[in-house]
Amino acid sequence: MQKFLAFMFPLLLSVYVQGVDGSIGVNYGTVANNLPAPEQVAHFLLESTIINRVRLFDANPEMLKAFAHTGIAITVTVPNDQIPHLTKLNFAQQWVKTNIVPHVPATNIVRILVGNEVLSTANKLFIVNLVPAMQVLHTALVGESLDRRIQISTPHSLGILADSSPPSTGKFREGYDSHVLKPLLSFLKATNSPFMINPYPFFGSSADILDYALFRPNAGVLDENTKLTYANMLDGQLDAVFSAMKLLGFTDVDIVIAETGWPSKGDTGQAGVDAESAAEYNRKLVQHVTSGIGTPLMPNRTFETYIFALFNEDLKPGPMCERNFGLFQPDLTPVYNIGILRPTAKANFPSYPTPAVRPMPAPKGKTWCVPKSGADEEALKRNIDYACGLDMEYCEPIQGSGACFYPNTVRAHAAYAMNAYFQAMGRNDFDCDFRQTGAVTNKDPSYGNCKY
């Protein structure tokens, strides 16, 4: 175990974020007049966070230069109004030469998005030209020998679904299914690119289903067709998209979550719109999509996910919540912390805002979280990785000469790490679940100088 810890602890942050096939990124929007310079943002993300992917809503050269030599994977976007022009090879070639070629390989551009939620615009000119534009743009990448380095895709809102509840009945809207989405999926499969969606449980939530939307304990929702129970809304949304793809014969195209998030502030009367709920959603989102659990219809997988958004954007139109989806304020202080700050940065920032009061049974006396008696050792190792990846301070006592290093066993180290996380999160029973390997106890597991 000592050798395991010595090699694993320097890697824990990256293991936690990337999972097996997934990773966590952010949407870097700029609809604001008070944002820091792109160079400052790139340096902050690289040095102070464990974010390793960024989605841009354009191909701004200043921003692309700012991310040069950082290694951060960058996704750029072609605006919707450029889609018809991209169907012409000369235009596509010039777009690539102007917006991509000058920046690679110094800037790690990995994907180009052609438009955003194009089908939801109902603009026929954009819609009929979407797939042809993607095909021609791919040809332009081939001409620059960049087709194996850079993927092409386009994100969709869940408005592309005609049915989504229960998830097994998910299907695309008639007309779009065969004329747009089937050829789109064929292109994505041929180019090894993902199908990208923008699921927002926030917009589907209400006071009576808030627990279901926020990954809290709830009764779940049974899909009578599959007899599978859904514990959270995001899984239901993802599986509805998967079912729609399956109807068209494409179960082997990856799904990427291009946008999802939760606002920290909103208009009066909006249920669950506060900093605590936003922190809870995004923290549990990261845990869920990188855990390898998958969804009921897509088990044992991770999902590349981009949180919306990096900053609160003060010029965005619409209700107040639209301007408050950010993880960070323009001065780079966190609105709340979901575990993406490096330990060196955390010393300077508050971990969480003052929690909003919400009804929850208070624990009777102090409680602790320990591994269940039959918990698998490999599962406990993953628990160590997860808890320590959130905050290395949780795990200092089980390293080297720490007070809790002995007994030097996986179970003992997991007990300390799991409990440290449990205590930090507020001693809620669901924070001791750890994929059903943890149990809450009222017996203090402290011993000697090792204090839990």
CSV table of C-alpha atoms in Angstrom, one decimal:
chain,number,residue,atom,x,y,z
A,1,MET,CA,0.0,0.0,0.0
A,2,GLN,CA,2.9,2.4,0.7
A,3,LYS,CA,4.1,2.0,-2.8
A,4,PHE,CA,0.6,2.4,-4.1
A,5,LEU,CA,0.1,5.7,-2.3
A,6,ALA,CA,3.6,7.0,-3.2
A,7,PHE,CA,2.8,6.6,-6.9
A,8,MET,CA,-0.8,7.4,-6.9
A,9,PHE,CA,-1.1,10.6,-4.9
A,10,PRO,CA,0.7,12.8,-7.5
A,11,LEU,CA,-1.8,11.5,-10.0
A,12,LEU,CA,-5.0,11.6,-8.1
A,13,LEU,CA,-6.2,14.9,-9.4
A,14,SER,CA,-5.9,13.8,-13.1
A,15,VAL,CA,-7.4,10.4,-12.3
A,16,TYR,CA,-10.4,12.0,-10.7
A,17,VAL,CA,-11.1,14.4,-13.5
A,18,GLN,CA,-10.5,12.2,-16.5
A,19,GLY,CA,-11.9,8.9,-15.4
A,20,VAL,CA,-11.4,6.1,-18.0
A,21,ASP,CA,-12.7,7.8,-21.2
A,22,GLY,CA,-14.1,11.0,-19.9
A,23,SER,CA,-12.9,14.4,-18.7
A,24,ILE,CA,-14.2,17.6,-17.3
A,25,GLY,CA,-14.1,20.9,-19.2
A,26,VAL,CA,-15.7,24.3,-19.0
A,27,ASN,CA,-17.6,26.5,-21.4
A,28,TYR,CA,-15.7,29.8,-21.7
A,29,GLY,CA,-18.3,32.4,-22.6
A,30,THR,CA,-17.5,36.1,-23.0
A,31,VAL,CA,-20.9,37.9,-23.0
A,32,ALA,CA,-19.6,40.3,-20.3
A,33,ASN,CA,-17.7,43.6,-20.0
A,34,ASN,CA,-15.7,42.8,-17.0
A,35,LEU,CA,-13.8,39.6,-17.8
A,36,PRO,CA,-10.0,39.1,-17.2
A,37,ALA,CA,-7.6,39.0,-20.2
A,38,PRO,CA,-7.5,35.6,-22.0
A,39,GLU,CA,-3.8,35.1,-21.0
A,40,GLN,CA,-4.8,35.6,-17.3
A,41,VAL,CA,-7.6,33.1,-17.7
A,42,ALA,CA,-5.4,30.5,-19.4
A,43,HIS,CA,-2.7,30.8,-16.7
A,44,PHE,CA,-5.3,30.6,-14.0
A,45,LEU,CA,-6.9,27.4,-15.4
A,46,LEU,CA,-3.5,25.8,-15.9
A,47,GLU,CA,-1.9,26.7,-12.6
A,48,SER,CA,-4.8,26.9,-10.2
A,49,THR,CA,-7.4,24.4,-11.4
A,50,ILE,CA,-7.5,20.8,-12.7
A,51,ILE,CA,-9.6,21.7,-15.7
A,52,ASN,CA,-8.0,20.3,-18.9
A,53,ARG,CA,-10.6,21.1,-21.5
A,54,VAL,CA,-12.2,24.4,-22.6
A,55,ARG,CA,-15.0,25.0,-25.1
A,56,LEU,CA,-15.0,28.4,-26.9
A,57,PHE,CA,-18.0,29.9,-28.6
A,58,ASP,CA,-15.9,31.2,-31.5
A,59,ALA,CA,-12.3,30.9,-32.8
A,60,ASN,CA,-11.0,34.2,-31.4
A,61,PRO,CA,-7.3,34.3,-32.2
A,62,GLU,CA,-6.4,36.2,-29.0
A,63,MET,CA,-7.9,33.4,-27.0
A,64,LEU,CA,-6.3,30.7,-29.0
A,65,LYS,CA,-2.9,32.3,-28.6
A,66,ALA,CA,-3.5,32.6,-24.8
A,67,PHE,CA,-3.9,28.8,-24.5
A,68,ALA,CA,-0.7,28.0,-26.5
A,69,HIS,CA,1.7,25.7,-24.8
A,70,THR,CA,-0.8,25.0,-21.9
A,71,GLY,CA,-1.8,21.5,-23.2
A,72,ILE,CA,-5.4,22.3,-22.4
A,73,ALA,CA,-7.7,20.7,-25.1
A,74,ILE,CA,-9.5,23.5,-26.9
A,75,THR,CA,-12.8,23.2,-28.8
A,76,VAL,CA,-13.6,26.1,-31.1
A,77,THR,CA,-17.0,27.0,-32.7
A,78,VAL,CA,-18.1,28.2,-36.1
A,79,PRO,CA,-21.1,30.6,-35.7
A,80,ASN,CA,-24.5,29.5,-37.0
A,81,ASP,CA,-24.5,32.2,-39.7
A,82,GLN,CA,-21.3,30.8,-41.3
A,83,ILE,CA,-22.8,27.4,-41.9
A,84,PRO,CA,-24.1,28.0,-45.5
A,85,HIS,CA,-20.7,29.5,-46.5
A,86,LEU,CA,-18.9,26.4,-45.2
A,87,THR,CA,-20.5,24.2,-47.8
A,88,LYS,CA,-18.2,25.8,-50.3
A,89,LEU,CA,-14.7,24.2,-50.3
A,90,ASN,CA,-12.8,27.4,-50.9
A,91,PHE,CA,-14.5,29.1,-47.9
A,92,ALA,CA,-13.9,26.1,-45.7
A,93,GLN,CA,-10.2,25.9,-46.7
A,94,GLN,CA,-9.7,29.5,-46.0
A,95,TRP,CA,-11.5,29.2,-42.7
A,96,VAL,CA,-9.1,26.5,-41.6
A,97,LYS,CA,-6.1,28.3,-42.9
A,98,THR,CA,-7.1,31.5,-41.0
A,99,ASN,CA,-8.5,30.1,-37.7
A,100,ILE,CA,-6.8,26.7,-37.2
A,101,VAL,CA,-3.4,26.4,-39.0
A,102,PRO,CA,-1.7,29.4,-37.4
A,103,HIS,CA,-2.4,28.0,-33.9
A,104,VAL,CA,-1.6,24.3,-34.1
A,105,PRO,CA,0.2,22.5,-32.7
A,106,ALA,CA,1.1,25.1,-30.1
A,107,THR,CA,-2.5,25.4,-29.1
A,108,ASN,CA,-4.1,22.0,-28.6
A,109,ILE,CA,-7.2,22.4,-30.7
A,110,VAL,CA,-9.0,19.1,-30.6
A,111,ARG,CA,-12.5,19.8,-32.0
A,112,ILE,CA,-14.4,22.2,-34.2
A,113,LEU,CA,-18.2,22.7,-33.5
A,114,VAL,CA,-20.2,23.7,-36.5
A,115,GLY,CA,-22.9,26.0,-35.0
A,116,ASN,CA,-24.7,25.5,-31.7
A,117,GLU,CA,-28.2,24.0,-31.3
A,118,VAL,CA,-28.8,24.5,-35.0
A,119,LEU,CA,-32.0,22.4,-35.2
A,120,SER,CA,-33.6,24.5,-32.5
A,121,THR,CA,-33.2,27.7,-34.5
A,122,ALA,CA,-35.8,26.4,-37.0
A,123,ASN,CA,-33.7,28.2,-39.7
A,124,LYS,CA,-34.0,26.0,-42.8
A,125,LEU,CA,-31.0,27.5,-44.4
A,126,PHE,CA,-28.8,26.6,-41.4
A,127,ILE,CA,-30.4,23.2,-40.9
A,128,VAL,CA,-30.2,21.8,-44.5
A,129,ASN,CA,-26.6,23.0,-44.8
A,130,LEU,CA,-25.4,21.6,-41.4
A,131,VAL,CA,-24.2,18.2,-42.4
A,132,PRO,CA,-22.8,19.3,-45.8
A,133,ALA,CA,-20.9,22.1,-44.0
A,134,MET,CA,-19.4,19.5,-41.6
A,135,GLN,CA,-18.4,17.3,-44.5
A,136,VAL,CA,-16.7,20.1,-46.5
A,137,LEU,CA,-15.0,21.3,-43.4
A,138,HIS,CA,-13.6,17.8,-42.8
A,139,THR,CA,-12.3,17.8,-46.3
A,140,ALA,CA,-10.5,21.1,-45.6
A,141,LEU,CA,-8.9,19.5,-42.5
A,142,VAL,CA,-7.8,16.5,-44.6
A,143,GLY,CA,-6.1,19.0,-46.9
A,144,GLU,CA,-4.0,20.3,-44.0
A,145,SER,CA,-3.4,16.8,-42.6
A,146,LEU,CA,-5.4,17.8,-39.5
A,147,ASP,CA,-8.3,15.4,-39.8
A,148,ARG,CA,-6.8,12.9,-37.4
A,149,ARG,CA,-6.0,15.5,-34.8
A,150,ILE,CA,-9.2,17.6,-34.9
A,151,GLN,CA,-12.8,16.3,-34.7
A,152,ILE,CA,-15.9,18.0,-36.1
A,153,SER,CA,-19.3,17.9,-34.4
A,154,THR,CA,-22.2,20.1,-33.5
A,155,PRO,CA,-24.1,20.4,-30.1
A,156,HIS,CA,-27.9,19.9,-29.8
A,157,SER,CA,-30.5,20.9,-27.3
A,158,LEU,CA,-32.9,18.3,-26.0
A,159,GLY,CA,-35.5,19.9,-28.2
A,160,ILE,CA,-34.4,17.5,-30.9
A,161,LEU,CA,-36.3,14.8,-29.1
A,162,ALA,CA,-40.0,14.1,-29.9
A,163,ASP,CA,-40.3,11.8,-26.9
A,164,SER,CA,-38.0,11.5,-23.8
A,165,SER,CA,-40.1,10.0,-21.0
A,166,PRO,CA,-39.6,7.3,-20.1
A,167,PRO,CA,-36.1,7.2,-21.4
A,168,SER,CA,-36.5,4.0,-23.4
A,169,THR,CA,-39.1,5.8,-25.7
A,170,GLY,CA,-36.6,8.5,-26.7
A,171,LYS,CA,-36.8,9.3,-30.4
A,172,PHE,CA,-35.8,12.3,-32.5
A,173,ARG,CA,-38.4,14.7,-34.0
A,174,GLU,CA,-39.9,13.4,-37.3
A,175,GLY,CA,-38.3,14.9,-40.3
A,176,TYR,CA,-35.1,15.8,-38.5
A,177,ASP,CA,-34.5,12.1,-37.7
A,178,SER,CA,-34.0,10.7,-41.2
A,179,HIS,CA,-33.1,13.9,-43.1
A,180,VAL,CA,-30.6,15.5,-40.7
A,181,LEU,CA,-29.7,13.4,-37.7
A,182,LYS,CA,-29.2,10.0,-39.5
A,183,PRO,CA,-26.7,11.5,-42.0
A,184,LEU,CA,-25.1,13.5,-39.2
A,185,LEU,CA,-24.6,10.3,-37.1
A,186,SER,CA,-23.2,8.5,-40.1
A,187,PHE,CA,-20.6,11.3,-40.5
A,188,LEU,CA,-19.7,11.3,-36.8
A,189,LYS,CA,-19.3,7.5,-36.9
A,190,ALA,CA,-17.1,7.7,-40.0
A,191,THR,CA,-14.9,10.4,-38.5
A,192,ASN,CA,-14.8,8.9,-35.0
A,193,SER,CA,-16.4,12.1,-33.6
A,194,PRO,CA,-19.0,12.3,-30.8
A,195,PHE,CA,-22.7,13.3,-30.8
A,196,MET,CA,-22.9,16.3,-28.5
A,197,ILE,CA,-25.9,17.4,-26.4
A,198,ASN,CA,-26.7,20.2,-24.0
A,199,PRO,CA,-28.8,18.6,-21.2
A,200,TYR,CA,-29.9,20.9,-18.3
A,201,PRO,CA,-31.8,19.2,-15.5
A,202,PHE,CA,-32.2,22.7,-14.1
A,203,PHE,CA,-34.6,23.7,-16.8
A,204,GLY,CA,-36.6,20.5,-16.3
A,205,SER,CA,-36.8,20.8,-12.5
A,206,SER,CA,-39.4,22.1,-10.2
A,207,ALA,CA,-39.8,22.2,-6.4
A,208,ASP,CA,-41.4,18.7,-6.2
A,209,ILE,CA,-38.6,17.0,-8.2
A,210,LEU,CA,-35.6,19.1,-7.1
A,211,ASP,CA,-34.0,16.1,-5.3
A,212,TYR,CA,-34.2,14.1,-8.6
A,213,ALA,CA,-32.5,16.9,-10.5
A,214,LEU,CA,-29.8,17.6,-7.9
A,215,PHE,CA,-28.6,14.0,-7.5
A,216,ARG,CA,-30.0,13.8,-4.0
A,217,PRO,CA,-31.6,10.7,-2.5
A,218,ASN,CA,-35.1,10.2,-3.9
A,219,ALA,CA,-37.5,7.4,-4.7
A,220,GLY,CA,-36.3,7.3,-8.3
A,221,VAL,CA,-38.3,7.0,-11.5
A,222,LEU,CA,-39.1,3.6,-13.0
A,223,ASP,CA,-39.1,3.0,-16.7
A,224,GLU,CA,-41.9,0.5,-17.1
A,225,ASN,CA,-40.5,-0.7,-20.5
A,226,THR,CA,-37.1,-1.7,-19.2
A,227,LYS,CA,-37.8,-2.0,-15.5
A,228,LEU,CA,-34.8,0.2,-14.9
A,229,THR,CA,-35.0,2.8,-12.2
A,230,TYR,CA,-33.5,6.3,-12.7
A,231,ALA,CA,-32.0,7.9,-9.6
A,232,ASN,CA,-31.3,11.3,-11.3
A,233,MET,CA,-32.7,13.4,-14.1
A,234,LEU,CA,-29.4,13.6,-16.1
A,235,ASP,CA,-29.3,9.9,-16.6
A,236,GLY,CA,-32.8,9.9,-17.9
A,237,GLN,CA,-31.9,12.7,-20.4
A,238,LEU,CA,-28.8,10.9,-21.6
A,239,ASP,CA,-30.6,7.6,-22.0
A,240,ALA,CA,-33.5,9.3,-23.9
A,241,VAL,CA,-30.9,10.5,-26.4
A,242,PHE,CA,-29.2,7.1,-26.5
A,243,SER,CA,-32.6,5.5,-27.2
A,244,ALA,CA,-33.2,7.9,-30.1
A,245,MET,CA,-29.8,7.1,-31.5
A,246,LYS,CA,-30.5,3.4,-31.2
A,247,LEU,CA,-33.6,3.7,-33.3
A,248,LEU,CA,-31.5,5.0,-36.1
A,249,GLY,CA,-28.9,2.3,-35.6
A,250,PHE,CA,-26.1,4.2,-33.9
A,251,THR,CA,-25.3,2.8,-30.5
A,252,ASP,CA,-21.5,3.0,-31.2
A,253,VAL,CA,-21.2,6.8,-31.4
A,254,ASP,CA,-20.0,8.4,-28.2
A,255,ILE,CA,-22.1,11.0,-26.4
A,256,VAL,CA,-20.5,14.2,-25.1
A,257,ILE,CA,-22.2,16.6,-22.7
A,258,ALA,CA,-21.3,19.9,-24.4
A,259,GLU,CA,-23.1,22.0,-21.8
A,260,THR,CA,-24.7,21.5,-18.4
A,261,GLY,CA,-24.8,23.5,-15.2
A,262,TRP,CA,-26.9,25.2,-12.5
A,263,PRO,CA,-27.3,28.9,-11.6
A,264,SER,CA,-26.2,30.2,-8.3
A,265,LYS,CA,-28.7,33.1,-8.3
A,266,GLY,CA,-32.0,33.8,-9.9
A,267,ASP,CA,-35.3,35.7,-9.8
A,268,THR,CA,-37.5,35.5,-6.7
A,269,GLY,CA,-39.5,32.3,-6.4
A,270,GLN,CA,-37.2,30.0,-8.5
A,271,ALA,CA,-36.8,26.7,-6.7
A,272,GLY,CA,-33.3,25.6,-5.9
A,273,VAL,CA,-31.6,28.6,-7.4
A,274,ASP,CA,-28.8,29.4,-4.9
A,275,ALA,CA,-25.1,28.9,-4.5
A,276,GLU,CA,-25.5,25.8,-2.4
A,277,SER,CA,-27.7,24.0,-5.0
A,278,ALA,CA,-25.3,25.0,-7.8
A,279,ALA,CA,-22.3,23.7,-5.9
A,280,GLU,CA,-24.2,20.5,-5.1
A,281,TYR,CA,-25.3,19.9,-8.7
A,282,ASN,CA,-21.9,20.5,-10.3
A,283,ARG,CA,-19.9,18.7,-7.6
A,284,LYS,CA,-22.1,15.6,-7.9
A,285,LEU,CA,-22.2,15.9,-11.7
A,286,VAL,CA,-18.4,15.7,-11.8
A,287,GLN,CA,-18.5,12.7,-9.5
A,288,HIS,CA,-21.2,10.9,-11.5
A,289,VAL,CA,-19.9,11.4,-15.1
A,290,THR,CA,-16.3,10.4,-14.2
A,291,SER,CA,-17.2,7.5,-11.9
A,292,GLY,CA,-17.5,4.9,-14.5
A,293,ILE,CA,-21.0,3.9,-13.3
A,294,GLY,CA,-22.6,5.2,-16.5
A,295,THR,CA,-26.4,5.3,-16.9
A,296,PRO,CA,-29.0,2.5,-16.8
A,297,LEU,CA,-28.9,2.0,-20.6
A,298,MET,CA,-25.2,2.9,-20.9
A,299,PRO,CA,-23.5,1.2,-17.9
A,300,ASN,CA,-19.8,1.2,-17.1
A,301,ARG,CA,-18.8,4.3,-18.9
A,302,THR,CA,-17.7,7.9,-18.4
A,303,PHE,CA,-18.9,11.0,-20.2
A,304,GLU,CA,-16.7,13.9,-21.4
A,305,THR,CA,-18.5,16.8,-19.9
A,306,TYR,CA,-18.3,20.6,-20.2
A,307,ILE,CA,-19.7,22.6,-17.3
A,308,PHE,CA,-21.6,25.8,-18.1
A,309,ALA,CA,-20.0,28.2,-17.4
A,310,LEU,CA,-16.5,29.4,-16.5
A,311,PHE,CA,-17.7,32.9,-15.5
A,312,ASN,CA,-20.8,34.7,-14.5
A,313,GLU,CA,-21.6,36.8,-17.7
A,314,ASP,CA,-23.2,40.1,-16.8
A,315,LEU,CA,-24.4,41.1,-20.3
A,316,LYS,CA,-26.4,37.9,-21.1
A,317,PRO,CA,-30.0,38.7,-21.8
A,318,GLY,CA,-33.0,37.0,-20.1
A,319,PRO,CA,-33.8,36.2,-16.5
A,320,MET,CA,-31.2,36.7,-13.7
A,321,CYS,CA,-30.2,33.1,-13.7
A,322,GLU,CA,-28.8,33.3,-17.2
A,323,ARG,CA,-26.1,35.7,-15.8
A,324,ASN,CA,-25.2,33.5,-12.9
A,325,PHE,CA,-24.2,30.0,-14.2
A,326,GLY,CA,-20.5,30.8,-13.6
A,327,LEU,CA,-18.1,28.8,-11.5
A,328,PHE,CA,-15.9,31.9,-11.0
A,329,GLN,CA,-16.4,35.7,-10.6
A,330,PRO,CA,-14.6,37.9,-13.1
A,331,ASP,CA,-11.8,38.5,-10.5
A,332,LEU,CA,-11.2,34.7,-10.6
A,333,THR,CA,-12.5,34.0,-7.1
A,334,PRO,CA,-14.9,31.1,-7.0
A,335,VAL,CA,-18.6,31.6,-6.7
A,336,TYR,CA,-18.4,28.2,-5.0
A,337,ASN,CA,-15.9,25.3,-5.1
A,338,ILE,CA,-16.7,21.9,-6.6
A,339,GLY,CA,-13.3,20.4,-6.1
A,340,ILE,CA,-11.6,21.7,-9.3
A,341,LEU,CA,-9.1,24.1,-7.5
A,342,ARG,CA,-5.6,22.8,-6.9
A,343,PRO,CA,-4.5,22.7,-3.2
A,344,THR,CA,-2.2,25.7,-3.7
A,345,ALA,CA,-5.1,27.8,-5.0
A,346,LYS,CA,-7.6,26.7,-2.3
A,347,ALA,CA,-5.6,28.4,0.4
A,348,ASN,CA,-6.6,31.8,-1.0
A,349,PHE,CA,-10.3,31.1,-1.7
A,350,PRO,CA,-13.3,30.2,0.4
A,351,SER,CA,-14.4,26.6,-0.2
A,352,TYR,CA,-18.1,27.2,-0.3
A,353,PRO,CA,-20.6,30.0,0.2
A,354,THR,CA,-22.6,30.2,3.4
A,355,PRO,CA,-25.0,27.3,2.8
A,356,ALA,CA,-28.7,28.2,2.2
A,357,VAL,CA,-31.0,26.6,4.7
A,358,ARG,CA,-32.9,23.7,3.3
A,359,PRO,CA,-34.9,21.0,5.2
A,360,MET,CA,-32.8,18.0,6.1
A,361,PRO,CA,-32.8,15.8,9.2
A,362,ALA,CA,-30.0,16.8,11.5
A,363,PRO,CA,-27.8,14.0,12.7
A,364,LYS,CA,-28.3,12.8,16.3
A,365,GLY,CA,-24.9,13.5,17.7
A,366,LYS,CA,-21.7,13.2,15.6
A,367,THR,CA,-21.5,10.5,12.9
A,368,TRP,CA,-18.6,9.1,10.8
A,369,CYS,CA,-18.3,7.3,7.5
A,370,VAL,CA,-16.4,4.0,7.3
A,371,PRO,CA,-16.2,1.2,4.7
A,372,LYS,CA,-18.8,-1.6,4.8
A,373,SER,CA,-17.5,-4.8,6.2
A,374,GLY,CA,-17.6,-6.6,2.8
A,375,ALA,CA,-16.4,-3.7,0.6
A,376,ASP,CA,-14.1,-4.7,-2.2
A,377,GLU,CA,-10.5,-3.6,-2.0
A,378,GLU,CA,-10.4,-2.2,-5.5
A,379,ALA,CA,-13.6,-0.2,-4.8
A,380,LEU,CA,-11.9,1.2,-1.7
A,381,LYS,CA,-8.9,2.2,-3.7
A,382,ARG,CA,-11.2,4.2,-6.0
A,383,ASN,CA,-12.8,5.8,-3.0
A,384,ILE,CA,-9.3,7.0,-1.9
A,385,ASP,CA,-8.6,8.3,-5.3
A,386,TYR,CA,-11.9,10.2,-5.4
A,387,ALA,CA,-11.7,11.8,-1.9
A,388,CYS,CA,-8.1,12.7,-2.2
A,389,GLY,CA,-8.6,14.0,-5.7
A,390,LEU,CA,-11.2,16.5,-4.4
A,391,ASP,CA,-8.9,17.8,-1.7
A,392,MET,CA,-5.4,16.5,-0.9
A,393,GLU,CA,-5.8,17.9,2.6
A,394,TYR,CA,-8.2,15.1,3.2
A,395,CYS,CA,-5.4,12.6,2.8
A,396,GLU,CA,-2.3,14.2,4.4
A,397,PRO,CA,-2.7,12.1,7.6
A,398,ILE,CA,-2.6,8.8,5.6
A,399,GLN,CA,0.6,9.7,3.7
A,400,GLY,CA,4.2,8.8,4.8
A,401,SER,CA,4.7,9.8,8.5
A,402,GLY,CA,1.1,11.0,8.9
A,403,ALA,CA,-0.7,10.2,12.1
A,404,CYS,CA,-3.1,7.8,10.3
A,405,PHE,CA,-0.7,6.1,7.9
A,406,TYR,CA,-0.6,2.9,10.1
A,407,PRO,CA,-2.2,0.4,9.9
A,408,ASN,CA,-0.9,0.6,6.3
A,409,THR,CA,-3.9,-1.1,4.6
A,410,VAL,CA,-6.3,-0.1,1.9
A,411,ARG,CA,-9.2,-0.4,4.2
A,412,ALA,CA,-7.7,1.8,6.9
A,413,HIS,CA,-6.7,4.5,4.5
A,414,ALA,CA,-10.0,4.4,2.7
A,415,ALA,CA,-11.8,4.8,6.1
A,416,TYR,CA,-9.9,8.0,6.8
A,417,ALA,CA,-10.3,9.4,3.3
A,418,MET,CA,-14.0,8.5,3.0
A,419,ASN,CA,-14.8,10.0,6.5
A,420,ALA,CA,-12.8,13.2,5.7
A,421,TYR,CA,-15.0,13.7,2.6
A,422,PHE,CA,-18.2,12.8,4.6
A,423,GLN,CA,-17.4,15.4,7.3
A,424,ALA,CA,-16.4,18.1,4.8
A,425,MET,CA,-19.7,17.7,2.9
A,426,GLY,CA,-21.8,18.1,6.0
A,427,ARG,CA,-22.4,14.5,7.2
A,428,ASN,CA,-25.3,13.8,5.0
A,429,ASP,CA,-26.0,10.0,4.6
A,430,PHE,CA,-25.8,10.2,0.8
A,431,ASP,CA,-22.2,11.6,1.1
A,432,CYS,CA,-21.2,8.2,2.6
A,433,ASP,CA,-22.6,6.1,-0.2
A,434,PHE,CA,-19.5,5.7,-2.3
A,435,ARG,CA,-21.3,3.4,-4.7
A,436,GLN,CA,-22.7,1.5,-1.8
A,437,THR,CA,-19.4,0.7,-0.2
A,438,GLY,CA,-19.7,3.2,2.8
A,439,ALA,CA,-21.7,3.0,6.0
A,440,VAL,CA,-22.5,5.7,8.5
A,441,THR,CA,-21.6,4.9,12.1
A,442,ASN,CA,-22.0,6.7,15.5
A,443,LYS,CA,-18.9,5.0,16.8
A,444,ASP,CA,-15.8,7.1,16.6
A,445,PRO,CA,-13.1,5.2,14.6
A,446,SER,CA,-10.3,7.4,15.9
A,447,TYR,CA,-7.3,5.6,17.5
A,448,GLY,CA,-4.1,6.9,19.2
A,449,ASN,CA,-3.0,10.1,17.5
A,450,CYS,CA,-5.2,9.4,14.5
A,451,LYS,CA,-8.3,11.6,14.9
A,452,TYR,CA,-11.2,11.2,12.6
